[in-house]
Amino acid sequence: MKYWLVKSEPEIFSINDLEKSKNKTTCWDGVRNYQARNYMRDEMKIGDPVLFYHSNCEVPAVVGVCEVVKEGYPDFTAFDPKDVHYDPKSKKEEPTWVMADIKLVKKFSKPVTLNEIKSKRSLCKIPLVQMGNRLSVMPVGKEEYEEIISMSLL
DNA sequence: GCCAACGTTGGC
DNA sequence: GCCAACGTTGGC
């Protein structure tokens, strides 16, 4: 089992939007980065825990936990010319882009802010705080995952 | 295959 | 809104 962190801009899709979604589940579409795609295609498995992170907003923070409920499958938004994520290079017979479905497990009563994460020595190695990391899907170590969970309970 | 220009992300 | 850090593109 692997642990993950996904980023979303709350202005576009927040954890509250996820909570309101059918079955509290959403497809993680629109990822147009090869490394992030490879993670979803090759390594994300059903049942993997996923931290949900709000980026590019007033208080960047991990705001809840999800789990993977559907493993990598073609991102159909790439086939739709009207979709903002349309990619003419992705063919139905040979999709370039892949997504997974995630379901909300728990919204943190207390979000774990980027500041708090940065202030922990034990968390200084997670990809999120390493400079210039702009991946929207990234792996997190088990210990780091558990540390963030425990920080949300304080 | 190099590399400059450009676009995007995201913290601040 | 600024800017640093990347990823991508395209000329050569």
PDB file of C-alpha atoms (C1' of nucleotides) in Angstrom:
ATOM      1  CA  MET A   1       0.000   0.000   0.000  1.00  0.00           C
ATOM      2  CA  LYS A   2       1.205   3.457  -0.916  1.00  0.00           C
ATOM      3  CA  TYR A   3       0.277   6.848   0.448  1.00  0.00           C
ATOM      4  CA  TRP A   4      -0.451   9.895  -1.709  1.00  0.00           C
ATOM      5  CA  LEU A   5      -1.083  13.580  -1.709  1.00  0.00           C
ATOM      6  CA  VAL A   6      -3.175  15.313  -4.338  1.00  0.00           C
ATOM      7  CA  LYS A   7      -3.397  19.038  -4.854  1.00  0.00           C
ATOM      8  CA  SER A   8      -6.419  21.021  -5.837  1.00  0.00           C
ATOM      9  CA  GLU A   9      -7.181  24.691  -5.975  1.00  0.00           C
ATOM     10  CA  PRO A  10     -10.187  25.225  -3.718  1.00  0.00           C
ATOM     11  CA  GLU A  11     -11.484  27.882  -6.087  1.00  0.00           C
ATOM     12  CA  ILE A  12     -11.791  25.166  -8.693  1.00  0.00           C
ATOM     13  CA  PHE A  13     -12.506  22.053  -6.667  1.00  0.00           C
ATOM     14  CA  SER A  14     -12.382  22.084  -2.885  1.00  0.00           C
ATOM     15  CA  ILE A  15     -12.879  19.368  -0.330  1.00  0.00           C
ATOM     16  CA  ASN A  16     -16.373  20.736   0.226  1.00  0.00           C
ATOM     17  CA  ASP A  17     -17.084  20.201  -3.444  1.00  0.00           C
ATOM     18  CA  LEU A  18     -15.895  16.652  -3.002  1.00  0.00           C
ATOM     19  CA  GLU A  19     -18.120  16.188   0.013  1.00  0.00           C
ATOM     20  CA  LYS A  20     -21.102  17.319  -2.054  1.00  0.00           C
ATOM     21  CA  SER A  21     -20.237  15.038  -4.955  1.00  0.00           C
ATOM     22  CA  LYS A  22     -22.159  11.865  -5.632  1.00  0.00           C
ATOM     23  CA  ASN A  23     -20.922   9.168  -3.247  1.00  0.00           C
ATOM     24  CA  LYS A  24     -18.351  11.751  -2.123  1.00  0.00           C
ATOM     25  CA  THR A  25     -16.347  10.462  -5.048  1.00  0.00           C
ATOM     26  CA  THR A  26     -14.697  12.260  -7.918  1.00  0.00           C
ATOM     27  CA  CYS A  27     -12.518  11.392 -10.844  1.00  0.00           C
ATOM     28  CA  TRP A  28      -9.167  13.087 -10.611  1.00  0.00           C
ATOM     29  CA  ASP A  29      -9.185  14.348 -14.176  1.00  0.00           C
ATOM     30  CA  GLY A  30      -7.181  16.976 -15.940  1.00  0.00           C
ATOM     31  CA  VAL A  31      -3.748  15.848 -14.856  1.00  0.00           C
ATOM     32  CA  ARG A  32      -1.463  16.771 -17.741  1.00  0.00           C
ATOM     33  CA  ASN A  33       1.894  15.972 -16.312  1.00  0.00           C
ATOM     34  CA  TYR A  34       3.709  12.790 -17.227  1.00  0.00           C
ATOM     35  CA  GLN A  35       5.165  12.057 -13.829  1.00  0.00           C
ATOM     36  CA  ALA A  36       1.840  12.543 -12.062  1.00  0.00           C
ATOM     37  CA  ARG A  37       0.179  10.402 -14.718  1.00  0.00           C
ATOM     38  CA  ASN A  38       2.683   7.632 -14.228  1.00  0.00           C
ATOM     39  CA  TYR A  39       1.925   7.557 -10.531  1.00  0.00           C
ATOM     40  CA  MET A  40      -1.796   7.210 -11.206  1.00  0.00           C
ATOM     41  CA  ARG A  41      -1.343   4.717 -13.985  1.00  0.00           C
ATOM     42  CA  ASP A  42       1.248   2.470 -12.398  1.00  0.00           C
ATOM     43  CA  GLU A  43       1.238   2.805  -8.658  1.00  0.00           C
ATOM     44  CA  MET A  44      -2.063   4.033  -7.301  1.00  0.00           C
ATOM     45  CA  LYS A  45      -4.106   1.102  -6.063  1.00  0.00           C
ATOM     46  CA  ILE A  46      -7.621   0.748  -4.742  1.00  0.00           C
ATOM     47  CA  GLY A  47      -7.664   1.448  -1.019  1.00  0.00           C
ATOM     48  CA  ASP A  48      -4.543   3.624  -1.001  1.00  0.00           C
ATOM     49  CA  PRO A  49      -4.958   6.591   1.353  1.00  0.00           C
ATOM     50  CA  VAL A  50      -4.763  10.022  -0.250  1.00  0.00           C
ATOM     51  CA  LEU A  51      -4.211  13.347   1.488  1.00  0.00           C
ATOM     52  CA  PHE A  52      -6.275  16.148  -0.033  1.00  0.00           C
ATOM     53  CA  TYR A  53      -4.386  19.434  -0.249  1.00  0.00           C
ATOM     54  CA  HIS A  54      -5.626  22.929  -1.013  1.00  0.00           C
ATOM     55  CA  SER A  55      -3.115  24.833  -3.101  1.00  0.00           C
ATOM     56  CA  ASN A  56      -2.840  28.334  -4.478  1.00  0.00           C
ATOM     57  CA  CYS A  57      -5.103  29.829  -1.877  1.00  0.00           C
ATOM     58  CA  GLU A  58      -5.032  31.912   1.263  1.00  0.00           C
ATOM     59  CA  VAL A  59      -4.005  29.128   3.628  1.00  0.00           C
ATOM     60  CA  PRO A  60      -2.458  26.215   1.761  1.00  0.00           C
ATOM     61  CA  ALA A  61      -3.181  23.102   3.813  1.00  0.00           C
ATOM     62  CA  VAL A  62      -3.955  19.426   3.886  1.00  0.00           C
ATOM     63  CA  VAL A  63      -7.676  19.445   4.570  1.00  0.00           C
ATOM     64  CA  GLY A  64      -8.723  15.804   4.609  1.00  0.00           C
ATOM     65  CA  VAL A  65      -8.190  12.187   3.661  1.00  0.00           C
ATOM     66  CA  CYS A  66      -9.545  10.223   0.738  1.00  0.00           C
ATOM     67  CA  GLU A  67      -9.019   6.777  -0.617  1.00  0.00           C
ATOM     68  CA  VAL A  68      -8.528   5.435  -4.104  1.00  0.00           C
ATOM     69  CA  VAL A  69     -11.719   3.727  -5.299  1.00  0.00           C
ATOM     70  CA  LYS A  70     -10.875   3.260  -8.970  1.00  0.00           C
ATOM     71  CA  GLU A  71      -7.465   2.659 -10.422  1.00  0.00           C
ATOM     72  CA  GLY A  72      -5.912   4.337 -13.431  1.00  0.00           C
ATOM     73  CA  TYR A  73      -8.188   4.528 -16.471  1.00  0.00           C
ATOM     74  CA  PRO A  74      -8.301   6.820 -19.487  1.00  0.00           C
ATOM     75  CA  ASP A  75      -8.997  10.472 -18.774  1.00  0.00           C
ATOM     76  CA  PHE A  76     -11.938  11.090 -21.089  1.00  0.00           C
ATOM     77  CA  THR A  77     -11.705  14.855 -20.724  1.00  0.00           C
ATOM     78  CA  ALA A  78      -8.713  14.675 -23.049  1.00  0.00           C
ATOM     79  CA  PHE A  79     -11.020  13.492 -25.867  1.00  0.00           C
ATOM     80  CA  ASP A  80     -13.542  16.305 -25.610  1.00  0.00           C
ATOM     81  CA  PRO A  81     -12.679  19.337 -27.753  1.00  0.00           C
ATOM     82  CA  LYS A  82     -14.935  21.478 -25.590  1.00  0.00           C
ATOM     83  CA  ASP A  83     -13.206  20.503 -22.367  1.00  0.00           C
ATOM     84  CA  VAL A  84     -10.560  22.764 -20.915  1.00  0.00           C
ATOM     85  CA  HIS A  85      -8.321  19.737 -20.556  1.00  0.00           C
ATOM     86  CA  TYR A  86      -8.760  18.671 -24.182  1.00  0.00           C
ATOM     87  CA  ASP A  87      -5.615  17.223 -25.676  1.00  0.00           C
ATOM     88  CA  PRO A  88      -5.812  16.429 -29.404  1.00  0.00           C
ATOM     89  CA  LYS A  89      -2.711  14.272 -29.148  1.00  0.00           C
ATOM     90  CA  SER A  90      -4.483  11.788 -26.878  1.00  0.00           C
ATOM     91  CA  LYS A  91      -6.256   9.122 -28.934  1.00  0.00           C
ATOM     92  CA  LYS A  92      -9.050   6.911 -27.671  1.00  0.00           C
ATOM     93  CA  GLU A  93      -7.262   3.816 -28.871  1.00  0.00           C
ATOM     94  CA  GLU A  94      -4.143   4.946 -27.090  1.00  0.00           C
ATOM     95  CA  PRO A  95      -4.931   7.428 -24.348  1.00  0.00           C
ATOM     96  CA  THR A  96      -2.094   9.680 -23.265  1.00  0.00           C
ATOM     97  CA  TRP A  97      -3.691  10.655 -19.994  1.00  0.00           C
ATOM     98  CA  VAL A  98      -4.922   8.620 -17.096  1.00  0.00           C
ATOM     99  CA  MET A  99      -6.944   9.344 -14.000  1.00  0.00           C
ATOM    100  CA  ALA A 100      -8.122   7.618 -10.850  1.00  0.00           C
ATOM    101  CA  ASP A 101     -11.211   8.041  -8.693  1.00  0.00           C
ATOM    102  CA  ILE A 102     -10.966   9.119  -5.091  1.00  0.00           C
ATOM    103  CA  LYS A 103     -13.573   9.086  -2.354  1.00  0.00           C
ATOM    104  CA  LEU A 104     -13.691  11.307   0.698  1.00  0.00           C
ATOM    105  CA  VAL A 105     -12.973   9.409   3.884  1.00  0.00           C
ATOM    106  CA  LYS A 106     -12.662  12.225   6.367  1.00  0.00           C
ATOM    107  CA  LYS A 107     -12.544  15.982   6.336  1.00  0.00           C
ATOM    108  CA  PHE A 108     -10.097  17.238   8.943  1.00  0.00           C
ATOM    109  CA  SER A 109     -11.702  19.238  11.731  1.00  0.00           C
ATOM    110  CA  LYS A 110      -8.372  21.026  11.867  1.00  0.00           C
ATOM    111  CA  PRO A 111      -6.533  21.438   8.543  1.00  0.00           C
ATOM    112  CA  VAL A 112      -2.799  20.892   8.625  1.00  0.00           C
ATOM    113  CA  THR A 113      -1.321  24.006   7.099  1.00  0.00           C
ATOM    114  CA  LEU A 114       1.706  24.179   4.881  1.00  0.00           C
ATOM    115  CA  ASN A 115       3.346  26.296   7.559  1.00  0.00           C
ATOM    116  CA  GLU A 116       2.913  23.596  10.182  1.00  0.00           C
ATOM    117  CA  ILE A 117       4.232  20.980   7.807  1.00  0.00           C
ATOM    118  CA  LYS A 118       7.271  23.107   7.040  1.00  0.00           C
ATOM    119  CA  SER A 119       7.967  23.626  10.723  1.00  0.00           C
ATOM    120  CA  LYS A 120       8.308  19.886  11.356  1.00  0.00           C
ATOM    121  CA  ARG A 121      11.732  18.445  10.834  1.00  0.00           C
ATOM    122  CA  SER A 122      10.205  15.036  10.375  1.00  0.00           C
ATOM    123  CA  LEU A 123       8.267  16.315   7.365  1.00  0.00           C
ATOM    124  CA  CYS A 124      10.976  18.275   5.625  1.00  0.00           C
ATOM    125  CA  LYS A 125      11.505  15.511   3.106  1.00  0.00           C
ATOM    126  CA  ILE A 126       8.005  15.151   1.723  1.00  0.00           C
ATOM    127  CA  PRO A 127       7.802  16.228  -1.904  1.00  0.00           C
ATOM    128  CA  LEU A 128       5.223  18.868  -1.087  1.00  0.00           C
ATOM    129  CA  VAL A 129       7.691  21.106   0.719  1.00  0.00           C
ATOM    130  CA  GLN A 130      10.651  20.501  -1.511  1.00  0.00           C
ATOM    131  CA  MET A 131      11.266  23.547  -3.558  1.00  0.00           C
ATOM    132  CA  GLY A 132       9.626  23.889  -6.879  1.00  0.00           C
ATOM    133  CA  ASN A 133       7.525  20.796  -6.664  1.00  0.00           C
ATOM    134  CA  ARG A 134       4.525  21.379  -8.779  1.00  0.00           C
ATOM    135  CA  LEU A 135       3.254  17.846  -9.183  1.00  0.00           C
ATOM    136  CA  SER A 136      -0.459  17.551  -8.582  1.00  0.00           C
ATOM    137  CA  VAL A 137      -0.163  13.909  -7.529  1.00  0.00           C
ATOM    138  CA  MET A 138       2.756  12.852  -5.387  1.00  0.00           C
ATOM    139  CA  PRO A 139       3.758  10.012  -3.088  1.00  0.00           C
ATOM    140  CA  VAL A 140       4.056  10.426   0.661  1.00  0.00           C
ATOM    141  CA  GLY A 141       5.890   8.115   3.068  1.00  0.00           C
ATOM    142  CA  LYS A 142       3.939   6.075   5.606  1.00  0.00           C
ATOM    143  CA  GLU A 143       5.513   7.833   8.583  1.00  0.00           C
ATOM    144  CA  GLU A 144       4.887  11.237   7.043  1.00  0.00           C
ATOM    145  CA  TYR A 145       1.314  10.334   6.251  1.00  0.00           C
ATOM    146  CA  GLU A 146       0.731   9.269   9.836  1.00  0.00           C
ATOM    147  CA  GLU A 147       2.434  12.371  11.147  1.00  0.00           C
ATOM    148  CA  ILE A 148       0.093  14.598   9.167  1.00  0.00           C
ATOM    149  CA  ILE A 149      -2.922  12.615  10.353  1.00  0.00           C
ATOM    150  CA  SER A 150      -1.826  13.020  13.953  1.00  0.00           C
ATOM    151  CA  MET A 151      -1.297  16.755  13.434  1.00  0.00           C
ATOM    152  CA  SER A 152      -4.887  17.050  12.277  1.00  0.00           C
ATOM    153  CA  LEU A 153      -6.073  15.640  15.578  1.00  0.00           C
ATOM    154  CA  LEU A 154      -4.337  18.113  17.839  1.00  0.00           C
TER     155      LEU A 154
ATOM    156  C1'  DG B   1      20.074  16.931 -29.142  1.00  0.00           C
ATOM    157  C1'  DC B   2      20.782  21.648 -27.383  1.00  0.00           C
ATOM    158  C1'  DC B   3      18.871  25.593 -25.457  1.00  0.00           C
ATOM    159  C1'  DA B   4      16.233  29.855 -25.386  1.00  0.00           C
ATOM    160  C1'  DA B   5      11.614  31.359 -25.093  1.00  0.00           C
ATOM    161  C1'  DC B   6       7.390  30.735 -23.289  1.00  0.00           C
ATOM    162  C1'  DG B   7       3.632  29.026 -20.278  1.00  0.00           C
ATOM    163  C1'  DT B   8       2.102  27.314 -15.846  1.00  0.00           C
ATOM    164  C1'  DT B   9       2.158  26.521 -10.969  1.00  0.00           C
ATOM    165  C1'  DG B  10       1.859  28.089  -6.522  1.00  0.00           C
ATOM    166  C1'  DG B  11       3.818  30.395  -2.343  1.00  0.00           C
ATOM    167  C1'  DC B  12       4.045  34.769  -0.697  1.00  0.00           C
TER     168       DC B  12
ATOM    169  C1'  DG C   1       0.417  40.748  -8.576  1.00  0.00           C
ATOM    170  C1'  DC C   2       5.207  39.196  -8.312  1.00  0.00           C
ATOM    171  C1'  DC C   3       8.506  35.972  -9.164  1.00  0.00           C
ATOM    172  C1'  DA C   4      11.082  31.561  -8.845  1.00  0.00           C
ATOM    173  C1'  DA C   5      11.046  27.006 -10.527  1.00  0.00           C
ATOM    174  C1'  DC C   6      10.017  23.965 -13.675  1.00  0.00           C
ATOM    175  C1'  DG C   7       7.936  21.582 -17.978  1.00  0.00           C
ATOM    176  C1'  DT C   8       7.226  22.062 -22.796  1.00  0.00           C
ATOM    177  C1'  DT C   9       7.988  23.698 -27.363  1.00  0.00           C
ATOM    178  C1'  DG C  10      10.354  24.703 -31.397  1.00  0.00           C
ATOM    179  C1'  DG C  11      14.249  26.576 -34.123  1.00  0.00           C
ATOM    180  C1'  DC C  12      18.539  25.258 -35.412  1.00  0.00           C
TER     181       DC C  12
END
